[in-house]
Short mmCIF file of C-alpha atoms (C1' of nucleotides) in Angstrom, two decimals:
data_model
loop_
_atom_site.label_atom_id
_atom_site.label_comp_id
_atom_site.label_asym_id
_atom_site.label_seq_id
_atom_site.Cartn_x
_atom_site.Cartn_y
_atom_site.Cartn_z
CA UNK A 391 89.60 74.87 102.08
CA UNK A 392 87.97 77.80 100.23
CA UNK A 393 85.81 79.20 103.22
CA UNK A 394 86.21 82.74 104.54
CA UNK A 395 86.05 83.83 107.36
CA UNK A 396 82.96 83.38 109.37
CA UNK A 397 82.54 85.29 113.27
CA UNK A 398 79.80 87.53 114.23
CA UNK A 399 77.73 89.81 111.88
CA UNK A 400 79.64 92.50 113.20
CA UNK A 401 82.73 91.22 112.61
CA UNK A 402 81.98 90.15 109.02
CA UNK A 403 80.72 93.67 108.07
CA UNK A 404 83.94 95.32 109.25
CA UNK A 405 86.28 93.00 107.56
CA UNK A 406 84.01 93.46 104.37
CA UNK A 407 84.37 96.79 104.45
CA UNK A 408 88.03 97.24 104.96
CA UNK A 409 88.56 94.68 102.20
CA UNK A 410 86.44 97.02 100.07
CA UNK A 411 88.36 100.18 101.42
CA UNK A 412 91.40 98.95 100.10
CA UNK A 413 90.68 97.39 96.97
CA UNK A 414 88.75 100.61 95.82
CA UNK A 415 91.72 102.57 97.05
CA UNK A 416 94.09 100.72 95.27
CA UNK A 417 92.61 100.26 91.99
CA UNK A 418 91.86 103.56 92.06
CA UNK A 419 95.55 104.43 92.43
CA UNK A 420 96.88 101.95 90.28
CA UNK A 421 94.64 103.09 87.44
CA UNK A 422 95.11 106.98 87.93
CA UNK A 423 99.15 106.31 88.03
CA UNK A 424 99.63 104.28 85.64
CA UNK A 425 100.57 106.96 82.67
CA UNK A 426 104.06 107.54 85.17
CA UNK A 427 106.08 105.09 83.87
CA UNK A 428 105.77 106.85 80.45
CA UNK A 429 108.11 109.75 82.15
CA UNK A 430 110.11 106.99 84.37
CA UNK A 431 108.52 108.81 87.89
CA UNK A 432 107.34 106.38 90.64
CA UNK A 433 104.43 107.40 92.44
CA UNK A 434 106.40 108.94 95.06
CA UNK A 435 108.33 110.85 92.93
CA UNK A 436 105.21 112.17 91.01
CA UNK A 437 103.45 113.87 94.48
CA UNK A 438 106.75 115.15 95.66
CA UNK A 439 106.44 116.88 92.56
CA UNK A 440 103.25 117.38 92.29
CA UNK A 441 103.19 118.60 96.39
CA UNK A 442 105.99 121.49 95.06
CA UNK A 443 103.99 122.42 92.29
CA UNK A 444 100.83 123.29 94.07
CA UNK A 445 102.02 124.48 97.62
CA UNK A 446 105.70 125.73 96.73
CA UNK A 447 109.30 124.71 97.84
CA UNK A 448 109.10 122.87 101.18
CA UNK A 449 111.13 121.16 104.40
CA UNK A 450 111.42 117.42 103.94
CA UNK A 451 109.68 116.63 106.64
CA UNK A 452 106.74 118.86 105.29
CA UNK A 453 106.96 116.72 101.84
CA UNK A 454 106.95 113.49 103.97
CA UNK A 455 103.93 114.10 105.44
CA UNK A 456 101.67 115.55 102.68
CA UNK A 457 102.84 112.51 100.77
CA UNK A 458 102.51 110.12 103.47
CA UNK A 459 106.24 108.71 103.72
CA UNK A 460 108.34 108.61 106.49
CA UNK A 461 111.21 111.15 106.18
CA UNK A 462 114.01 109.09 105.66
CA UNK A 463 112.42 107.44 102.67
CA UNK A 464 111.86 111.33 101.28
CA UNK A 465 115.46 111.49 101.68
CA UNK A 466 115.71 108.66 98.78
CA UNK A 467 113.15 110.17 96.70
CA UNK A 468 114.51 113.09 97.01
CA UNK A 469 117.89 111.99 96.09
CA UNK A 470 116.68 110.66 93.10
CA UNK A 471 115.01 113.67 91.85
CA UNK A 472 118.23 115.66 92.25
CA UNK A 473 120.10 112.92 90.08
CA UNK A 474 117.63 114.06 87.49
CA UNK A 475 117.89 117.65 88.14
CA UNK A 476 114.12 117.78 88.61
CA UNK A 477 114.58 119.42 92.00
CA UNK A 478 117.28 120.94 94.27
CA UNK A 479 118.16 120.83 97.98
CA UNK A 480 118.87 124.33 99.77
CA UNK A 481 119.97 124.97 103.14
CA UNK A 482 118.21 127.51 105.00
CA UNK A 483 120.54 130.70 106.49
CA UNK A 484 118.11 130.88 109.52
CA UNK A 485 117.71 127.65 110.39
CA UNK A 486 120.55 125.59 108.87
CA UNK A 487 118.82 122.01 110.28
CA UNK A 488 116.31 122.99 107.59
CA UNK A 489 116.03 121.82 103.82
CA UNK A 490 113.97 123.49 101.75
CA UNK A 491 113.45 121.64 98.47
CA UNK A 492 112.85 123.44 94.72
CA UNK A 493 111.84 122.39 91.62
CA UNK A 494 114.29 123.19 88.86
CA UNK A 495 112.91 124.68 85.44
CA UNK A 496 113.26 121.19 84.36
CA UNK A 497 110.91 119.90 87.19
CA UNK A 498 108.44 122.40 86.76
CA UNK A 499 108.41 121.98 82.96
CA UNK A 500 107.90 118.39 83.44
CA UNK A 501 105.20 118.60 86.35
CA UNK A 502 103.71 121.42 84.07
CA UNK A 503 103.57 118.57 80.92
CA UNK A 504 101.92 116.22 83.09
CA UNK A 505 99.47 117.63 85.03
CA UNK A 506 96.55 118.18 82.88
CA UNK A 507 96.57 114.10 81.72
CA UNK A 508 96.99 113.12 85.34
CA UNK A 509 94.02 115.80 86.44
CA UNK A 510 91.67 114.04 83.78
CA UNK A 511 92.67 110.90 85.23
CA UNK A 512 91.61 111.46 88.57
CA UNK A 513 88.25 112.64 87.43
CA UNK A 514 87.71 109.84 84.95
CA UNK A 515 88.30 107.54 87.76
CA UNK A 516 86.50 109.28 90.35
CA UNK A 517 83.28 110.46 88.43
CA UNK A 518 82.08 106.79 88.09
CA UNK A 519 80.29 108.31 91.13
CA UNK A 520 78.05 111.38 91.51
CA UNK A 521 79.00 114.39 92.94
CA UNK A 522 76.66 113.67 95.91
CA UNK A 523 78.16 109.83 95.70
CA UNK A 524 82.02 111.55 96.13
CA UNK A 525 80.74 113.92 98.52
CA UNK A 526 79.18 110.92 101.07
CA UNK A 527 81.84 108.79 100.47
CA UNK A 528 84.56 111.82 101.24
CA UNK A 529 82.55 112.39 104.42
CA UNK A 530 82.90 108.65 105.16
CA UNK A 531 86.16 108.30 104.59
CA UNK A 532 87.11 111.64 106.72
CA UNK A 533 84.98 109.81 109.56
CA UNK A 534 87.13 107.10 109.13
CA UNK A 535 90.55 108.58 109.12
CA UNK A 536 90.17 110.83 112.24
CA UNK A 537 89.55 108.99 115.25
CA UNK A 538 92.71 108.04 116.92
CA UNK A 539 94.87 109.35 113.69
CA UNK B 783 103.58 130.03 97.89
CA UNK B 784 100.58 127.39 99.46
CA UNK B 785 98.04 128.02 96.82
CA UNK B 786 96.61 124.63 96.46
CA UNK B 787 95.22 123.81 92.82
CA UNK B 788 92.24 125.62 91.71
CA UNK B 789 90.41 123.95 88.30
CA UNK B 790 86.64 123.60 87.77
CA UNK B 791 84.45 122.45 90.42
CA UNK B 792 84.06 118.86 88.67
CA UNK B 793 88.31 118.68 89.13
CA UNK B 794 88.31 120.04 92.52
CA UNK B 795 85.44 117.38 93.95
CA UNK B 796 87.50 114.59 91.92
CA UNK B 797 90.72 115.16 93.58
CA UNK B 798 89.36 116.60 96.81
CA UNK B 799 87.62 113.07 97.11
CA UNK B 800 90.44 111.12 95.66
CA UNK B 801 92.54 112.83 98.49
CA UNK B 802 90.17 111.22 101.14
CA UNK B 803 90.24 107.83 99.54
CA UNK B 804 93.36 107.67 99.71
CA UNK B 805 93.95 108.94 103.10
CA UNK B 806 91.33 107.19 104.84
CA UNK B 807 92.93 103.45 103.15
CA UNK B 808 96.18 104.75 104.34
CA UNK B 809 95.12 105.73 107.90
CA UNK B 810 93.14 102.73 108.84
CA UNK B 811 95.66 100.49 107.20
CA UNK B 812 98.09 101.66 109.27
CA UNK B 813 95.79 101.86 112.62
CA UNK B 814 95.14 98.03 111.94
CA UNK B 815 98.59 97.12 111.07
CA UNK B 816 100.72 98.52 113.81
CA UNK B 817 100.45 95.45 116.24
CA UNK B 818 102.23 93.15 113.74
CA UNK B 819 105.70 94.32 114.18
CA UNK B 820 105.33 92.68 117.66
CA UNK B 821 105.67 89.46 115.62
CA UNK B 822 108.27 90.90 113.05
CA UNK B 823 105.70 90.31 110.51
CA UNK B 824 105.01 92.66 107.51
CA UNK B 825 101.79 93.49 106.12
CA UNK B 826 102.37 91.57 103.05
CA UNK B 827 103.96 88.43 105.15
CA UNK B 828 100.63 88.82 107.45
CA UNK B 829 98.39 89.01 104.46
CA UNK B 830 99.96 85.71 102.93
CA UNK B 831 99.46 83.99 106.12
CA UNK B 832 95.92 84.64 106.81
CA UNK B 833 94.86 83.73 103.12
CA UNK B 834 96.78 80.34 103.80
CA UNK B 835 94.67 79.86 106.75
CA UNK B 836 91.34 81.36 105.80
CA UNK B 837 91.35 79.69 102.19
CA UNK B 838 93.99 77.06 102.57
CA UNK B 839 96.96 76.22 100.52
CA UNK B 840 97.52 77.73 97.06
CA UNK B 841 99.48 78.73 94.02
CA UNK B 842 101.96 81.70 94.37
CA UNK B 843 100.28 83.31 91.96
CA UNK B 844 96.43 82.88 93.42
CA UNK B 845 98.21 84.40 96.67
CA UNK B 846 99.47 87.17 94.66
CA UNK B 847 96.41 88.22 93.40
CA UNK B 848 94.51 87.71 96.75
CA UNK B 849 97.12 90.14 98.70
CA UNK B 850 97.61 92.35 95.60
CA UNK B 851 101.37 92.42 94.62
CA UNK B 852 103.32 91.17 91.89
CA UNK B 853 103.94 86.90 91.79
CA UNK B 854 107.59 88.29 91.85
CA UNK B 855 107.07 89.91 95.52
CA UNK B 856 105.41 86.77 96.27
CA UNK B 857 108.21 84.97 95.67
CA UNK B 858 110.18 87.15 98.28
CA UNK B 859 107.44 87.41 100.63
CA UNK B 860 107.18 83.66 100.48
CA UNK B 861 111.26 82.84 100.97
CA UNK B 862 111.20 85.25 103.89
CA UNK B 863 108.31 83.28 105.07
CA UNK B 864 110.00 79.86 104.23
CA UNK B 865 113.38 80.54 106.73
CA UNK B 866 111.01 81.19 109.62
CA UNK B 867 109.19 77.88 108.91
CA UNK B 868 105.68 79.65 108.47
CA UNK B 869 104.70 77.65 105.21
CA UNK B 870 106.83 75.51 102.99
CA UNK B 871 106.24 75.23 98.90
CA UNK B 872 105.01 72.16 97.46
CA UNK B 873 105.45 71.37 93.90
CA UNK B 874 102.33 69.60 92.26
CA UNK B 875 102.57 66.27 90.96
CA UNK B 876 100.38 66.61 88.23
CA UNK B 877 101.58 70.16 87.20
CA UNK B 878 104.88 70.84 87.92
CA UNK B 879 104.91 74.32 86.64
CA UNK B 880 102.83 75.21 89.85
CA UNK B 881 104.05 75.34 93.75
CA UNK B 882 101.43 75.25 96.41
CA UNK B 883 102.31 77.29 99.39
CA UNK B 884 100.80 75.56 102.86
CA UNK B 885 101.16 76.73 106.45
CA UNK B 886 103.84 74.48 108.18
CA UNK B 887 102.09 73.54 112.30
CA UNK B 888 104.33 76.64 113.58
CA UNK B 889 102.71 79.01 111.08
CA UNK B 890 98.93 77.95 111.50
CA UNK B 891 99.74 78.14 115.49
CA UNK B 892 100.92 81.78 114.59
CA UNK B 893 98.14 83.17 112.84
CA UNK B 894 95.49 81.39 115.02
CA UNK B 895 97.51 83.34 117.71
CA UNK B 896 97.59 86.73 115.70
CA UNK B 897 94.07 86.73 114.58
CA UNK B 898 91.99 87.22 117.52
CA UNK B 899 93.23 90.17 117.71
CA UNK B 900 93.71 91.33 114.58
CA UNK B 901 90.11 90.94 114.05
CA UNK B 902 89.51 93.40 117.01
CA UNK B 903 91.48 95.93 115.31
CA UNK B 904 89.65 95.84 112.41
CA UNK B 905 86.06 95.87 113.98
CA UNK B 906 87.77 98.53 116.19
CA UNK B 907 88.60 100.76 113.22
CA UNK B 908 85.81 100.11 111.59
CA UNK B 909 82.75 100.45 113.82
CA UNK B 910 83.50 104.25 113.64
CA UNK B 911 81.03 104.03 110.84
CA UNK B 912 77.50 102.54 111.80
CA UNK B 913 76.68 99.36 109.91
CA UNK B 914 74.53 101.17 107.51
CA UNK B 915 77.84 103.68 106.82
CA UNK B 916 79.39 101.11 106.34
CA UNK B 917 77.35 99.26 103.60
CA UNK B 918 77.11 102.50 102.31
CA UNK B 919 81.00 102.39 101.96
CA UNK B 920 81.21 99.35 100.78
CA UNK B 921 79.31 99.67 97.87
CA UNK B 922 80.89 103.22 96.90
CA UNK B 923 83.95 101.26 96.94
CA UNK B 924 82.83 98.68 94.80
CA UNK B 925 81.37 101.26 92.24
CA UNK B 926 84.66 102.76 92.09
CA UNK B 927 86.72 99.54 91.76
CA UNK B 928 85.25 98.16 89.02
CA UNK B 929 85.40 100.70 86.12
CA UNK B 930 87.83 98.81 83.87
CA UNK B 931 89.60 97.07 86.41
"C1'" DG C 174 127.33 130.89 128.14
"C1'" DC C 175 127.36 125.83 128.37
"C1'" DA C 176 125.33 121.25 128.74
"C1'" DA C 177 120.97 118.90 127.76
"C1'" DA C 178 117.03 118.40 125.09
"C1'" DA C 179 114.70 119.05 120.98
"C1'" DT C 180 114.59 119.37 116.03
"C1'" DA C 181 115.65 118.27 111.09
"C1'" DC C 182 117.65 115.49 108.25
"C1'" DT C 183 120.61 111.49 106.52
"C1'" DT C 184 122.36 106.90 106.74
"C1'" DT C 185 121.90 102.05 107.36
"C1'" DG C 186 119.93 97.52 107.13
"C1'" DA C 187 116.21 94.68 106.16
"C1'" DT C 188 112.18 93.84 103.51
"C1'" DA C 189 109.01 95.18 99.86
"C1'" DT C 190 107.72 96.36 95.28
"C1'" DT C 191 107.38 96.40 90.34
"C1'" DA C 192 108.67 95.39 85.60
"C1'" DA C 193 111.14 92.75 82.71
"C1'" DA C 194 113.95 88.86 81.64
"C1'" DA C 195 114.87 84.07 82.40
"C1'" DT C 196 113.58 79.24 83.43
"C1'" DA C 197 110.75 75.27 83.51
"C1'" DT C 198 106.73 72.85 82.26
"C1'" DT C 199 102.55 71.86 79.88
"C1'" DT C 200 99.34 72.37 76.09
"C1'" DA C 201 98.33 73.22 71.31
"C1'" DA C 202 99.25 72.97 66.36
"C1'" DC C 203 100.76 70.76 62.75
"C1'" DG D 869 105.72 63.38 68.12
"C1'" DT D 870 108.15 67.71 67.69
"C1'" DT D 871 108.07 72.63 67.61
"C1'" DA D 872 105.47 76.86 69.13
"C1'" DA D 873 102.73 79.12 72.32
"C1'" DA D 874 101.00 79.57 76.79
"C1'" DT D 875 101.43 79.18 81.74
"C1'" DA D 876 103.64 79.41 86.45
"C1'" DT D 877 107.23 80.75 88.86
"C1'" DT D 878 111.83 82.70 89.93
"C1'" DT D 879 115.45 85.92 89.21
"C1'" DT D 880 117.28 90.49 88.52
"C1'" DA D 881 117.76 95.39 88.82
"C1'" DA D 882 116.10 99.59 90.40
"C1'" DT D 883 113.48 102.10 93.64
"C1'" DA D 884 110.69 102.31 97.77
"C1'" DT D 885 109.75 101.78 102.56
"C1'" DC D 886 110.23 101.82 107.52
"C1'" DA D 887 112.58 101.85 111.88
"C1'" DA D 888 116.44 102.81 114.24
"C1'" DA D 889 120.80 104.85 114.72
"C1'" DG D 890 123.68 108.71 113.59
"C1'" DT D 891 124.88 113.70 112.58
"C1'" DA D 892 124.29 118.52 112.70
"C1'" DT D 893 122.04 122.52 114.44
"C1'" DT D 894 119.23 125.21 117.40
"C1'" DT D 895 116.77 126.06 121.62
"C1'" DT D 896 116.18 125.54 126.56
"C1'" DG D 897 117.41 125.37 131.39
"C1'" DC D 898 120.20 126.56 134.64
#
DNA sequence: GCAAAATACTTTGATATTAAAATATTTAAC
DNA sequence: GTTAAATATTTTAATATCAAAGTATTTTGC
């Protein structure tokens, strides 16, 4: 009743610190996406966006991965998006397996209106640390991603 | 066409670290997560079941808070929990408004199966980081969690 | 050049997730 | 003591999520 976990000193460390991970991670997500709902865009919906903004019209497999979904979910994203005209699905000539997806004038007005409130966001949330602080905990957390991947 | 944003140094560190946060939760989450789906469990229905056992039997809403979702998910994750006799709700006698969620014999025998392992993951993911790195982390993490909550 | 394998995406089915509304119960105010 | 406010949970509606199966298209191997 109301005692954690107890196992080696090794063991405890680790489990702090993936506890820690994913709090910080989360609250740090919640807070910098929390202005969506004022535009009715899930969080999803908001780097799909935001991933056609910055690197152009893409495959949806390519959108999947820089926003860390599976495909098929993409597909329902995707879908939704199109029921709001915000983006558009195009067949390529070449290679008629692939989709390339757009952003509409409507999307890139809207990604354009956001941005800048979203960008001040992330660096009011993020520059509770130093730049040397973000820079050693970027190099931790790149560490910590690689290996096995 | 693949220009990614450009912005002032101070917006560029912000994301670029934001980026890594994110991806580094992400990636060990998943590392440490993929051996449940040998016992059909979810992350969230895992997460339930090792507070249960770890801290012992509690409101749906404590549990919410401890896996951090909504006491509405909780409410799902608990049901789905509930038909595979895992835990069972008990209403309180001196508090009716509350339900106190306890590990039925088959559930407790699961986790205390599920654990040993699951704790090796972890330390396993982890110990990429020396112990200092990792206190390092840890308190990064904490710095960047608290900021208005 | 045609069948097999690989690739890219969509569909399906089950669970998760949140926000908001609804329900039930207890506590507080008068 | 009875209504109002607060608390704890469940329900609902919409979207998300993954894994697995399905479809369409292209490339490879012979």
């Amino acid at each position: 009743m109301g005692t954690h976990y107890s196992g080696t000193p090794t063991e405890e460390l680790a489990l702090a610190t993936y506890v820690k991970l994913s709090r910080a991670a989360d609250a740090v997500t919640h807070r910098i996406n929390a202005h969506l709902h004022h535009h009715d865009l899930t969080v999803s919906q908001f780097g799909a966006l935001e991933a056609l903004y910055h690197l152009g019209p893409m495959q949806t497999g390519e959108l999947a991965e820089k926003i860390l979904k599976s495909s098929g979910n993409l597909t329902l994203v995707v879908d939704n998006l199109v029921k709001r005209r915000l983006v558009y699905r195009q067949r390529r000539k070449d290679d008629r397996r692939c989709v390339d997806i757009h952003l509409t004038e409507d999307g890139t007005a809207l990604i354009e209106q956001i941005w800048p409130s979203h960008l001040a966001g992330v660096v009011e949330a993020i520059t509770v640390l130093s730049a040397d602080e973000q820079r050693l905990l970027g190099d931790l957390c790149r560490k910590l991603g690689k290996k096995a991947g």
